[in-house]
GROMACS .gro file of C-alpha atoms in nm:
model
  471
    1MET     CA    1   0.033   0.007   0.015
    2GLN     CA    2   0.156   0.312  -0.070
    3ASP     CA    3   0.189   0.606   0.147
    4VAL     CA    4   0.026   0.907   0.102
    5HIS     CA    5   0.251   1.270   0.003
    6PRO     CA    6   0.230   1.590   0.289
    7LEU     CA    7   0.139   1.856   0.068
    8ILE     CA    8   0.189   2.127   0.307
    9LEU     CA    9   0.085   2.470   0.165
   10CYS     CA   10   0.244   2.812   0.330
   11GLY     CA   11   0.062   3.085   0.170
   12GLY     CA   12  -0.118   3.343   0.282
   13ILE     CA   13  -0.004   3.586   0.556
   14GLY     CA   14  -0.249   3.546   0.840
   15THR     CA   15  -0.361   3.936   0.821
   16ARG     CA   16  -0.639   3.890   1.149
   17LEU     CA   17  -0.361   3.774   1.325
   18TRP     CA   18  -0.130   4.120   1.368
   19PRO     CA   19   0.012   4.191   1.520
   20LEU     CA   20   0.183   3.825   1.525
   21SER     CA   21   0.153   3.805   1.174
   22ARG     CA   22   0.320   4.029   0.913
   23THR     CA   23   0.382   3.978   0.585
   24GLU     CA   24   0.696   3.877   0.574
   25HIS     CA   25   0.696   3.714   0.833
   26PRO     CA   26   0.313   3.527   0.751
   27LYS     CA   27   0.177   3.313   1.125
   28GLN     CA   28   0.250   2.991   0.964
   29PHE     CA   29   0.619   2.987   1.090
   30GLN     CA   30   0.547   3.247   1.412
   31ARG     CA   31   0.507   3.060   1.715
   32ILE     CA   32   0.156   2.879   1.814
   33ASP     CA   33   0.211   3.052   2.188
   34GLY     CA   34   0.474   3.225   2.356
   35ASN     CA   35   0.570   2.917   2.578
   36SER     CA   36   0.704   2.683   2.299
   37GLU     CA   37   0.897   2.710   2.032
   38THR     CA   38   0.704   2.514   1.766
   39THR     CA   39   0.599   2.695   1.499
   40PHE     CA   40   0.313   2.658   1.309
   41PHE     CA   41   0.465   2.500   0.994
   42HIS     CA   42   0.732   2.349   1.284
   43ALA     CA   43   0.324   2.138   1.454
   44THR     CA   44   0.193   2.041   1.018
   45VAL     CA   45   0.523   1.878   0.919
   46GLU     CA   46   0.520   1.688   1.277
   47ARG     CA   47   0.181   1.627   1.308
   48HIS     CA   48   0.199   1.379   0.966
   49ARG     CA   49   0.562   1.211   1.035
   50ALA     CA   50   0.374   0.880   1.076
   51PRO     CA   51   0.327   0.543   0.990
   52GLY     CA   52   0.126   0.547   0.653
   53PHE     CA   53   0.261   0.912   0.568
   54ALA     CA   54   0.580   1.006   0.315
   55ASP     CA   55   0.831   1.258   0.319
   56PRO     CA   56   0.596   1.624   0.265
   57ILE     CA   57   0.602   1.891   0.029
   58VAL     CA   58   0.637   2.181   0.086
   59ALA     CA   59   0.450   2.460  -0.155
   60VAL     CA   60   0.625   2.837  -0.017
   61SER     CA   61   0.636   3.164  -0.184
   62SER     CA   62   1.034   3.223  -0.275
   63ALA     CA   63   1.071   3.439  -0.110
   64HIS     CA   64   1.017   3.220   0.222
   65VAL     CA   65   1.218   2.898   0.102
   66ALA     CA   66   1.540   2.981   0.338
   67THR     CA   67   1.232   3.030   0.672
   68VAL     CA   68   1.064   2.676   0.538
   69LEU     CA   69   1.457   2.538   0.492
   70ARG     CA   70   1.518   2.646   0.845
   71GLN     CA   71   1.228   2.502   1.002
   72LEU     CA   72   1.258   2.139   0.763
   73SER     CA   73   1.587   2.161   0.956
   74ASP     CA   74   1.474   2.282   1.287
   75LEU     CA   75   1.296   1.945   1.266
   76LYS     CA   76   1.591   1.701   1.031
   77CYS     CA   77   1.287   1.674   0.868
   78PRO     CA   78   1.427   1.620   0.424
   79ALA     CA   79   1.134   1.740   0.223
   80ARG     CA   80   1.041   1.825  -0.155
   81VAL     CA   81   1.043   2.163  -0.191
   82LEU     CA   82   0.831   2.424  -0.479
   83ALA     CA   83   0.852   2.745  -0.419
   84GLU     CA   84   0.618   3.034  -0.603
   85PRO     CA   85   0.760   3.329  -0.796
   86ILE     CA   86   0.417   3.495  -0.746
   87SER     CA   87   0.124   3.498  -0.568
   88ARG     CA   88  -0.163   3.232  -0.699
   89ASN     CA   89  -0.300   3.079  -0.434
   90THR     CA   90  -0.367   2.735  -0.344
   91GLY     CA   91  -0.456   2.626  -0.680
   92PRO     CA   92  -0.144   2.646  -0.890
   93ALA     CA   93   0.021   2.573  -0.568
   94VAL     CA   94  -0.195   2.237  -0.544
   95LEU     CA   95  -0.177   2.159  -0.932
   96ALA     CA   96   0.211   2.199  -0.944
   97ALA     CA   97   0.252   1.861  -0.649
   98ALA     CA   98  -0.013   1.671  -0.842
   99LEU     CA   99   0.157   1.726  -1.119
  100THR     CA  100   0.599   1.654  -0.995
  101LEU     CA  101   0.410   1.302  -0.817
  102ALA     CA  102   0.249   1.194  -1.123
  103LYS     CA  103   0.569   1.263  -1.329
  104THR     CA  104   0.685   0.860  -1.136
  105ASP     CA  105   0.350   0.743  -0.989
  106PRO     CA  106   0.003   0.912  -1.155
  107ALA     CA  107  -0.194   0.707  -0.852
  108SER     CA  108   0.016   0.909  -0.568
  109LEU     CA  109  -0.229   1.048  -0.325
  110ILE     CA  110  -0.191   1.326  -0.229
  111CYS     CA  111  -0.270   1.512   0.135
  112VAL     CA  112  -0.314   1.897   0.111
  113ILE     CA  113  -0.268   2.064   0.465
  114PRO     CA  114  -0.264   2.400   0.509
  115SER     CA  115   0.040   2.519   0.686
  116ASP     CA  116  -0.139   2.733   0.931
  117HIS     CA  117  -0.431   2.513   1.092
  118ILE     CA  118  -0.426   2.395   1.479
  119VAL     CA  119  -0.546   2.053   1.525
  120LYS     CA  120  -0.568   1.821   1.800
  121GLY     CA  121  -0.691   1.488   1.797
  122ASP     CA  122  -0.453   1.173   1.572
  123LEU     CA  123  -0.540   1.344   1.211
  124PRO     CA  124  -0.385   1.136   1.034
  125ALA     CA  125  -0.549   0.858   1.067
  126ASN     CA  126  -0.886   1.005   0.983
  127VAL     CA  127  -0.716   1.130   0.696
  128LEU     CA  128  -0.592   0.706   0.633
  129ALA     CA  129  -1.007   0.607   0.730
  130ALA     CA  130  -1.058   0.773   0.413
  131ARG     CA  131  -0.776   0.671   0.153
  132ARG     CA  132  -1.030   0.447   0.042
  133ALA     CA  133  -1.229   0.679  -0.117
  134ALA     CA  134  -0.960   0.817  -0.266
  135GLU     CA  135  -0.773   0.542  -0.467
  136GLN     CA  136  -1.109   0.484  -0.602
  137GLY     CA  137  -1.081   0.831  -0.840
  138HIS     CA  138  -1.271   1.001  -0.571
  139ILE     CA  139  -1.186   1.419  -0.451
  140VAL     CA  140  -1.247   1.411  -0.101
  141LEU     CA  141  -1.199   1.685   0.129
  142PHE     CA  142  -1.243   1.692   0.486
  143GLY     CA  143  -1.516   1.823   0.750
  144VAL     CA  144  -1.528   1.974   1.069
  145PRO     CA  145  -1.813   1.855   1.279
  146PRO     CA  146  -1.912   2.224   1.329
  147GLU     CA  147  -1.950   2.369   1.704
  148TYR     CA  148  -2.102   2.669   1.650
  149PRO     CA  149  -2.227   2.932   1.361
  150GLU     CA  150  -1.904   3.074   1.297
  151THR     CA  151  -1.891   3.304   1.023
  152GLY     CA  152  -1.574   3.309   0.877
  153TYR     CA  153  -1.583   2.899   0.738
  154GLY     CA  154  -1.783   2.837   0.442
  155TYR     CA  155  -1.948   2.511   0.546
  156ILE     CA  156  -1.982   2.141   0.350
  157VAL     CA  157  -2.360   1.999   0.329
  158ASP     CA  158  -2.338   1.658   0.322
  159GLY     CA  159  -2.557   1.491  -0.008
  160GLY     CA  160  -2.617   1.143   0.112
  161ALA     CA  161  -2.493   0.796   0.134
  162LEU     CA  162  -2.238   0.730  -0.133
  163GLU     CA  163  -2.292   0.366  -0.303
  164ASP     CA  164  -2.040   0.136  -0.243
  165LEU     CA  165  -1.843   0.328   0.055
  166THR     CA  166  -1.871   0.423   0.419
  167CYS     CA  167  -1.552   0.669   0.488
  168ALA     CA  168  -1.707   0.920   0.204
  169ARG     CA  169  -2.051   1.029   0.177
  170LYS     CA  170  -2.184   1.257  -0.162
  171VAL     CA  171  -2.178   1.617  -0.128
  172SER     CA  172  -2.488   1.874  -0.163
  173SER     CA  173  -2.373   2.236  -0.137
  174PHE     CA  174  -2.066   2.441  -0.096
  175ILE     CA  175  -2.201   2.776   0.172
  176GLU     CA  176  -1.896   3.055   0.207
  177LYS     CA  177  -1.890   3.170   0.483
  178PRO     CA  178  -2.287   3.260   0.579
  179PRO     CA  179  -2.479   3.589   0.826
  180VAL     CA  180  -2.505   3.402   1.129
  181GLU     CA  181  -2.841   3.311   1.096
  182VAL     CA  182  -2.767   3.104   0.798
  183ALA     CA  183  -2.481   2.913   1.012
  184THR     CA  184  -2.761   2.887   1.292
  185ALA     CA  185  -2.988   2.690   1.040
  186LEU     CA  186  -2.713   2.518   0.882
  187ILE     CA  187  -2.661   2.337   1.242
  188ASP     CA  188  -2.971   2.307   1.359
  189ALA     CA  189  -3.042   2.096   1.020
  190GLY     CA  190  -2.774   1.899   1.046
  191GLY     CA  191  -2.510   1.728   0.819
  192ALA     CA  192  -2.349   2.035   0.746
  193TYR     CA  193  -1.971   2.052   0.824
  194TRP     CA  194  -1.694   2.389   0.903
  195ALA     CA  195  -1.455   2.297   0.526
  196SER     CA  196  -1.094   2.187   0.712
  197GLY     CA  197  -0.924   2.340   0.391
  198LEU     CA  198  -0.790   1.931   0.377
  199SER     CA  199  -0.809   1.719   0.085
  200LEU     CA  200  -0.725   1.444  -0.052
  201PHE     CA  201  -0.651   1.255  -0.399
  202ARG     CA  202  -0.502   1.073  -0.699
  203ALA     CA  203  -0.180   1.301  -0.905
  204ASP     CA  204  -0.411   1.154  -1.182
  205VAL     CA  205  -0.786   1.266  -1.052
  206LEU     CA  206  -0.684   1.657  -0.979
  207ILE     CA  207  -0.453   1.691  -1.295
  208GLU     CA  208  -0.777   1.567  -1.525
  209GLU     CA  209  -0.960   1.800  -1.279
  210PHE     CA  210  -0.719   2.132  -1.449
  211LYS     CA  211  -0.780   2.009  -1.790
  212ARG     CA  212  -1.160   1.987  -1.794
  213LEU     CA  213  -1.204   2.285  -1.604
  214ASP     CA  214  -0.914   2.582  -1.621
  215PRO     CA  215  -0.741   2.474  -1.909
  216THR     CA  216  -0.579   2.811  -1.894
  217THR     CA  217  -0.440   2.672  -1.562
  218PHE     CA  218  -0.360   2.376  -1.707
  219GLU     CA  219  -0.101   2.479  -1.889
  220ALA     CA  220   0.034   2.766  -1.688
  221VAL     CA  221   0.138   2.519  -1.377
  222LYS     CA  222   0.268   2.246  -1.687
  223ASN     CA  223   0.494   2.543  -1.887
  224ALA     CA  224   0.588   2.711  -1.511
  225LEU     CA  225   0.706   2.347  -1.443
  226ASP     CA  226   0.858   2.240  -1.814
  227HIS     CA  227   1.123   2.623  -1.755
  228GLY     CA  228   1.162   2.618  -1.294
  229PHE     CA  229   1.475   2.550  -1.217
  230GLU     CA  230   1.654   2.357  -0.944
  231THR     CA  231   1.854   2.514  -0.686
  232GLU     CA  232   2.003   2.168  -0.384
  233HIS     CA  233   1.719   2.251  -0.207
  234ALA     CA  234   1.419   2.376  -0.402
  235PHE     CA  235   1.260   2.370  -0.687
  236TYR     CA  236   1.187   2.788  -0.895
  237LEU     CA  237   0.869   2.782  -1.034
  238ASN     CA  238   0.896   2.958  -1.428
  239ALA     CA  239   0.723   3.317  -1.306
  240GLU     CA  240   0.594   3.398  -1.703
  241ALA     CA  241   0.466   3.099  -1.732
  242LEU     CA  242   0.277   3.056  -1.419
  243GLN     CA  243   0.119   3.407  -1.490
  244PRO     CA  244  -0.239   3.330  -1.639
  245ALA     CA  245  -0.263   3.071  -1.378
  246ALA     CA  246  -0.632   3.191  -1.266
  247ASN     CA  247  -0.570   3.367  -0.883
  248LEU     CA  248  -0.807   3.174  -0.745
  249PRO     CA  249  -0.806   2.833  -0.455
  250THR     CA  250  -0.848   2.423  -0.570
  251GLU     CA  251  -1.164   2.431  -0.426
  252SER     CA  252  -1.368   2.738  -0.650
  253ILE     CA  253  -1.165   2.561  -0.920
  254VAL     CA  254  -1.185   2.232  -0.881
  255PHE     CA  255  -1.381   2.122  -0.574
  256GLU     CA  256  -1.665   2.294  -0.604
  257HIS     CA  257  -1.723   2.205  -0.982
  258SER     CA  258  -1.634   1.815  -0.978
  259PRO     CA  259  -1.833   1.544  -0.959
  260ARG     CA  260  -1.617   1.385  -0.778
  261THR     CA  261  -1.573   1.575  -0.430
  262VAL     CA  262  -1.714   1.386  -0.184
  263ILE     CA  263  -1.695   1.463   0.259
  264ALA     CA  264  -1.464   1.247   0.535
  265PRO     CA  265  -1.575   1.370   0.912
  266LEU     CA  266  -1.270   1.538   1.031
  267LEU     CA  267  -1.325   1.379   1.370
  268VAL     CA  268  -1.057   1.658   1.581
  269ALA     CA  269  -1.026   1.936   1.720
  270TRP     CA  270  -0.898   2.172   1.517
  271SER     CA  271  -0.954   2.588   1.395
  272ASP     CA  272  -0.800   2.780   1.139
  273ALA     CA  273  -0.611   3.006   1.405
  274GLY     CA  274  -0.728   3.284   1.138
  275ALA     CA  275  -0.842   3.560   1.410
  276TRP     CA  276  -0.692   3.597   1.723
  277ASN     CA  277  -1.077   3.449   1.903
  278ALA     CA  278  -1.015   3.123   1.725
  279LEU     CA  279  -0.639   3.094   1.973
  280HIS     CA  280  -0.884   3.124   2.265
  281HIS     CA  281  -1.161   2.898   2.161
  282ILE     CA  282  -0.936   2.590   2.068
  283ALA     CA  283  -0.683   2.625   2.353
  284GLU     CA  284  -0.612   2.502   2.661
  285LYS     CA  285  -0.807   2.750   2.955
  286ASP     CA  286  -0.808   2.854   3.325
  287GLU     CA  287  -0.999   2.824   3.610
  288ASP     CA  288  -1.131   3.182   3.454
  289GLY     CA  289  -1.214   3.103   3.105
  290ASN     CA  290  -0.820   3.280   3.024
  291VAL     CA  291  -0.509   3.167   2.727
  292LEU     CA  292  -0.235   3.305   2.942
  293SER     CA  293   0.044   3.299   2.725
  294GLY     CA  294   0.408   3.426   2.818
  295ASP     CA  295   0.476   3.650   3.133
  296VAL     CA  296   0.130   3.732   3.205
  297ILE     CA  297   0.001   3.808   3.548
  298SER     CA  298  -0.347   3.831   3.561
  299ILE     CA  299  -0.637   3.928   3.797
  300ASP     CA  300  -1.050   4.002   3.791
  301THR     CA  301  -1.023   3.874   3.441
  302ARG     CA  302  -1.202   3.698   3.250
  303ASN     CA  303  -1.296   3.458   2.904
  304SER     CA  304  -0.981   3.636   2.798
  305TYR     CA  305  -0.676   3.557   2.539
  306VAL     CA  306  -0.339   3.779   2.690
  307ARG     CA  307   0.002   3.684   2.489
  308ALA     CA  308   0.262   3.846   2.629
  309SER     CA  309   0.692   3.833   2.413
  310SER     CA  310   0.925   4.024   2.567
  311LYS     CA  311   0.763   4.164   2.884
  312LEU     CA  312   0.530   4.117   3.191
  313VAL     CA  313   0.179   4.197   3.054
  314ALA     CA  314  -0.021   4.264   3.390
  315VAL     CA  315  -0.479   4.282   3.306
  316VAL     CA  316  -0.678   4.370   3.551
  317GLY     CA  317  -1.062   4.388   3.581
  318MET     CA  318  -1.142   4.252   3.179
  319ASP     CA  319  -1.367   3.994   3.096
  320ASP     CA  320  -1.401   3.835   2.657
  321VAL     CA  321  -1.041   4.045   2.553
  322VAL     CA  322  -0.827   3.999   2.349
  323VAL     CA  323  -0.386   4.148   2.465
  324VAL     CA  324  -0.113   4.077   2.184
  325ASP     CA  325   0.218   4.270   2.248
  326THR     CA  326   0.530   4.222   2.127
  327ASP     CA  327   0.792   4.403   2.054
  328ASP     CA  328   0.648   4.678   1.859
  329ALA     CA  329   0.297   4.674   1.877
  330LEU     CA  330   0.069   4.598   2.126
  331LEU     CA  331  -0.302   4.529   2.030
  332ILE     CA  332  -0.584   4.556   2.231
  333THR     CA  333  -0.948   4.454   2.080
  334THR     CA  334  -1.283   4.293   2.182
  335ARG     CA  335  -1.310   3.943   2.187
  336ASP     CA  336  -1.659   4.004   1.944
  337GLN     CA  337  -1.449   4.251   1.757
  338ALA     CA  338  -1.124   4.021   1.697
  339GLN     CA  339  -1.205   3.932   1.335
  340GLN     CA  340  -1.154   4.377   1.251
  341VAL     CA  341  -0.834   4.348   1.278
  342LYS     CA  342  -0.724   4.303   0.880
  343GLN     CA  343  -0.878   4.710   0.938
  344ILE     CA  344  -0.589   4.812   1.069
  345VAL     CA  345  -0.326   4.570   0.883
  346LYS     CA  346  -0.548   4.746   0.593
  347LYS     CA  347  -0.449   5.164   0.745
  348LEU     CA  348  -0.101   4.967   0.788
  349GLU     CA  349  -0.096   4.939   0.485
  350SER     CA  350  -0.238   5.301   0.384
  351ILE     CA  351   0.053   5.466   0.575
  352LYS     CA  352   0.342   5.255   0.531
  353ARG     CA  353   0.430   5.127   0.841
  354ARG     CA  354   0.735   4.921   0.918
  355GLU     CA  355   0.516   4.745   1.214
  356LEU     CA  356   0.287   4.544   0.903
  357ALA     CA  357   0.580   4.346   0.741
  358GLN     CA  358   0.837   4.340   0.977
  359HIS     CA  359   0.857   4.197   1.302
  360MET     CA  360   1.214   4.459   1.594
  361ARG     CA  361   1.332   4.003   1.571
  362ASN     CA  362   1.333   3.852   1.279
  363GLN     CA  363   1.446   3.497   1.251
  364MET     CA  364   1.639   3.433   0.886
  365ALA     CA  365   1.808   3.166   0.712
  366TRP     CA  366   2.120   3.318   0.897
  367GLY     CA  367   2.047   3.414   1.187
  368GLU     CA  368   1.888   3.646   1.395
  369VAL     CA  369   1.834   4.010   1.288
  370ARG     CA  370   1.705   4.292   1.631
  371ARG     CA  371   1.589   4.636   1.451
  372VAL     CA  372   1.738   4.906   1.780
  373GLN     CA  373   1.613   5.201   1.646
  374SER     CA  374   1.562   5.386   1.374
  375GLY     CA  375   1.486   5.697   1.258
  376PRO     CA  376   1.479   6.030   1.001
  377GLY     CA  377   1.748   5.850   0.745
  378TYR     CA  378   1.893   5.600   0.898
  379GLU     CA  379   1.852   5.249   1.113
  380LEU     CA  380   2.099   5.051   1.359
  381ARG     CA  381   2.045   4.768   1.394
  382MET     CA  382   2.193   4.384   1.608
  383MET     CA  383   2.271   4.044   1.362
  384THR     CA  384   2.374   3.711   1.410
  385LEU     CA  385   2.554   3.493   1.251
  386ARG     CA  386   2.491   3.150   1.346
  387PRO     CA  387   2.777   2.921   1.300
  388GLY     CA  388   2.974   2.799   0.946
  389THR     CA  389   2.613   3.007   0.778
  390MET     CA  390   2.689   3.319   0.534
  391LEU     CA  391   2.498   3.652   0.519
  392PRO     CA  392   2.467   3.806   0.194
  393ILE     CA  393   2.452   4.160   0.141
  394ALA     CA  394   2.289   4.350  -0.245
  395GLU     CA  395   2.294   4.583  -0.391
  396ASP     CA  396   2.076   4.897  -0.302
  397ALA     CA  397   2.164   5.184  -0.437
  398SER     CA  398   1.958   5.358  -0.162
  399SER     CA  399   2.185   5.221   0.118
  400HIS     CA  400   2.503   5.312   0.279
  401ARG     CA  401   2.648   5.043   0.513
  402MET     CA  402   2.849   5.099   0.850
  403VAL     CA  403   2.968   4.755   1.024
  404THR     CA  404   3.109   4.667   1.384
  405VAL     CA  405   3.199   4.296   1.473
  406THR     CA  406   3.153   4.271   1.783
  407THR     CA  407   3.148   3.899   1.927
  408GLY     CA  408   3.298   3.579   1.670
  409SER     CA  409   3.528   3.563   1.296
  410GLY     CA  410   3.452   3.510   1.007
  411LEU     CA  411   3.527   3.674   0.664
  412LEU     CA  412   3.465   3.968   0.451
  413LYS     CA  413   3.441   3.907   0.030
  414THR     CA  414   3.353   4.218  -0.186
  415GLY     CA  415   3.412   4.139  -0.530
  416ALA     CA  416   3.693   3.962  -0.560
  417VAL     CA  417   3.874   3.996  -0.252
  418THR     CA  418   3.869   3.804   0.070
  419ARG     CA  419   3.972   3.954   0.414
  420PRO     CA  420   3.940   3.781   0.719
  421LEU     CA  421   3.708   3.984   1.012
  422ARG     CA  422   3.771   3.923   1.432
  423MET     CA  423   3.627   4.094   1.663
  424GLY     CA  424   3.628   4.431   1.685
  425ASP     CA  425   3.714   4.537   1.262
  426ASN     CA  426   3.451   4.761   1.156
  427PHE     CA  427   3.395   4.805   0.799
  428GLU     CA  428   3.202   4.977   0.519
  429VAL     CA  429   2.915   4.853   0.230
  430PRO     CA  430   2.854   5.144  -0.014
  431ALA     CA  431   2.529   5.167  -0.196
  432GLY     CA  432   2.589   5.055  -0.524
  433GLU     CA  433   2.810   4.752  -0.408
  434ALA     CA  434   2.697   4.402  -0.278
  435ALA     CA  435   2.924   4.171  -0.006
  436SER     CA  436   2.881   3.833   0.146
  437ILE     CA  437   3.051   3.790   0.556
  438TYR     CA  438   3.105   3.432   0.701
  439CYS     CA  439   3.072   3.309   0.975
  440GLY     CA  440   3.303   3.060   1.129
  441PRO     CA  441   3.230   2.760   1.157
  442GLU     CA  442   3.311   2.710   1.547
  443THR     CA  443   3.146   3.016   1.724
  444GLU     CA  444   2.836   3.296   1.564
  445MET     CA  445   2.913   3.658   1.484
  446GLN     CA  446   2.690   3.965   1.611
  447LEU     CA  447   2.734   4.295   1.420
  448VAL     CA  448   2.654   4.594   1.474
  449GLU     CA  449   2.524   4.750   1.159
  450VAL     CA  450   2.373   5.154   1.076
  451VAL     CA  451   2.216   5.133   0.753
  452CYS     CA  452   2.205   5.505   0.565
  453GLU     CA  453   1.961   5.528   0.387
  454VAL     CA  454   2.146   5.771  -0.019
  455ALA     CA  455   2.013   5.936  -0.208
  456VAL     CA  456   2.056   6.042  -0.566
  457ALA     CA  457   2.125   6.376  -0.643
  458THR     CA  458   2.151   6.558  -0.999
  459SER     CA  459   2.393   6.884  -1.052
  460VAL     CA  460   2.366   7.204  -1.255
  461ASP     CA  461   2.554   7.009  -1.515
  462ALA     CA  462   2.370   6.676  -1.459
  463VAL     CA  463   2.607   6.476  -1.309
  464ALA     CA  464   2.460   6.218  -1.108
  465THR     CA  465   2.621   6.226  -0.729
  466LEU     CA  466   2.561   5.973  -0.393
  467GLN     CA  467   2.443   6.174  -0.074
  468LEU     CA  468   2.375   6.045   0.231
  469VAL     CA  469   2.068   6.183   0.393
  470HIS     CA  470   2.079   6.356   0.766
  471SER     CA  471   2.479   6.206   0.764
   0.00000   0.00000   0.00000
């Protein structure tokens, strides 16, 4: 019996989980809570390292390949990585994985798994229980029995029994994020499930349905694979070839229009962790109904979600609130308004605030960078390189960098010149030039970097010169 191939989807930004989730460091790569180092992605990968499952395939934006590789290394988990150069939702990513597996085995079983959900229970057993339906050519969607009338989830309605299978049932209809009265009526009537985003199917079945339902996307994804390139760690789809592909989820392109689609129950505690209230709902609570994460003191507070990061957070006399503290931003809202966090994100985007995209402290493929201070025209950063890693500094005509080595040793390469670096050494990377910093193999190296903005000024004789701003 062949193993199921987990396809872990790492797209999405998780805007409703700001300030934890940022566009350059989205929620799937963040810690689930402040009491553990386990990220959403870690938990997803580990959940499917079970008998009956092959090593995972990970579909991720090209911008986050290094993060995926680092977190896979944390788990010592081999995986095949598909890098997407442009955002095209889940449909093209799932098709790319199916086409990749079909080259060696068209009947490969694929289980599509979002990387940012929280699950409590034996999810692998639920998936394997439905494999017979997938082997027979059905597209199995996993539905969660609803606990309450959630308006932020899609619903799948049971269409009755299948003639030859007991592990899955027909699908009657799909209802996307209904108003509360409709969600309540669906639950009262019975037979409706929350759409979990998990699915199971044969590679060749999905490929044939894409050919039939969206031949343009099929050709675009096939060409993106044919003209892509492979590195030691990932396969990169071709951006130009992928451009015509539909920017839609697999549900919209295939699942909702295919007669092969069936539903199987997912008998676990599940949340898509799409908003802070959802995290409160699924997490373990104290005797007052609170979920407290990190260094938190709570007095006369009930039914609340409070998450601290680097400092103590004290909450007194509050009910049904969400408090999330990070290094550079603090969110306070009520649980029933937690979905509106996306409005804050829109505001941050419109005024171009850095807090939309980055944390003050960010994990990188080579180590960690922490923003210490910034102002008009400059930024002060602390950087820590792990032993044996390399920090690339790309050409940037708008930035002049001044760097001091405070701990450790390594090498600096600029153009054709390589020189040693030791504690106390200083060097500059002028605007428009590139460099590479190599950390020695024994100990980490710490750097202090000052980045100054540079402007291009045109003199009266039209000769361009570079000037430091606010220097």
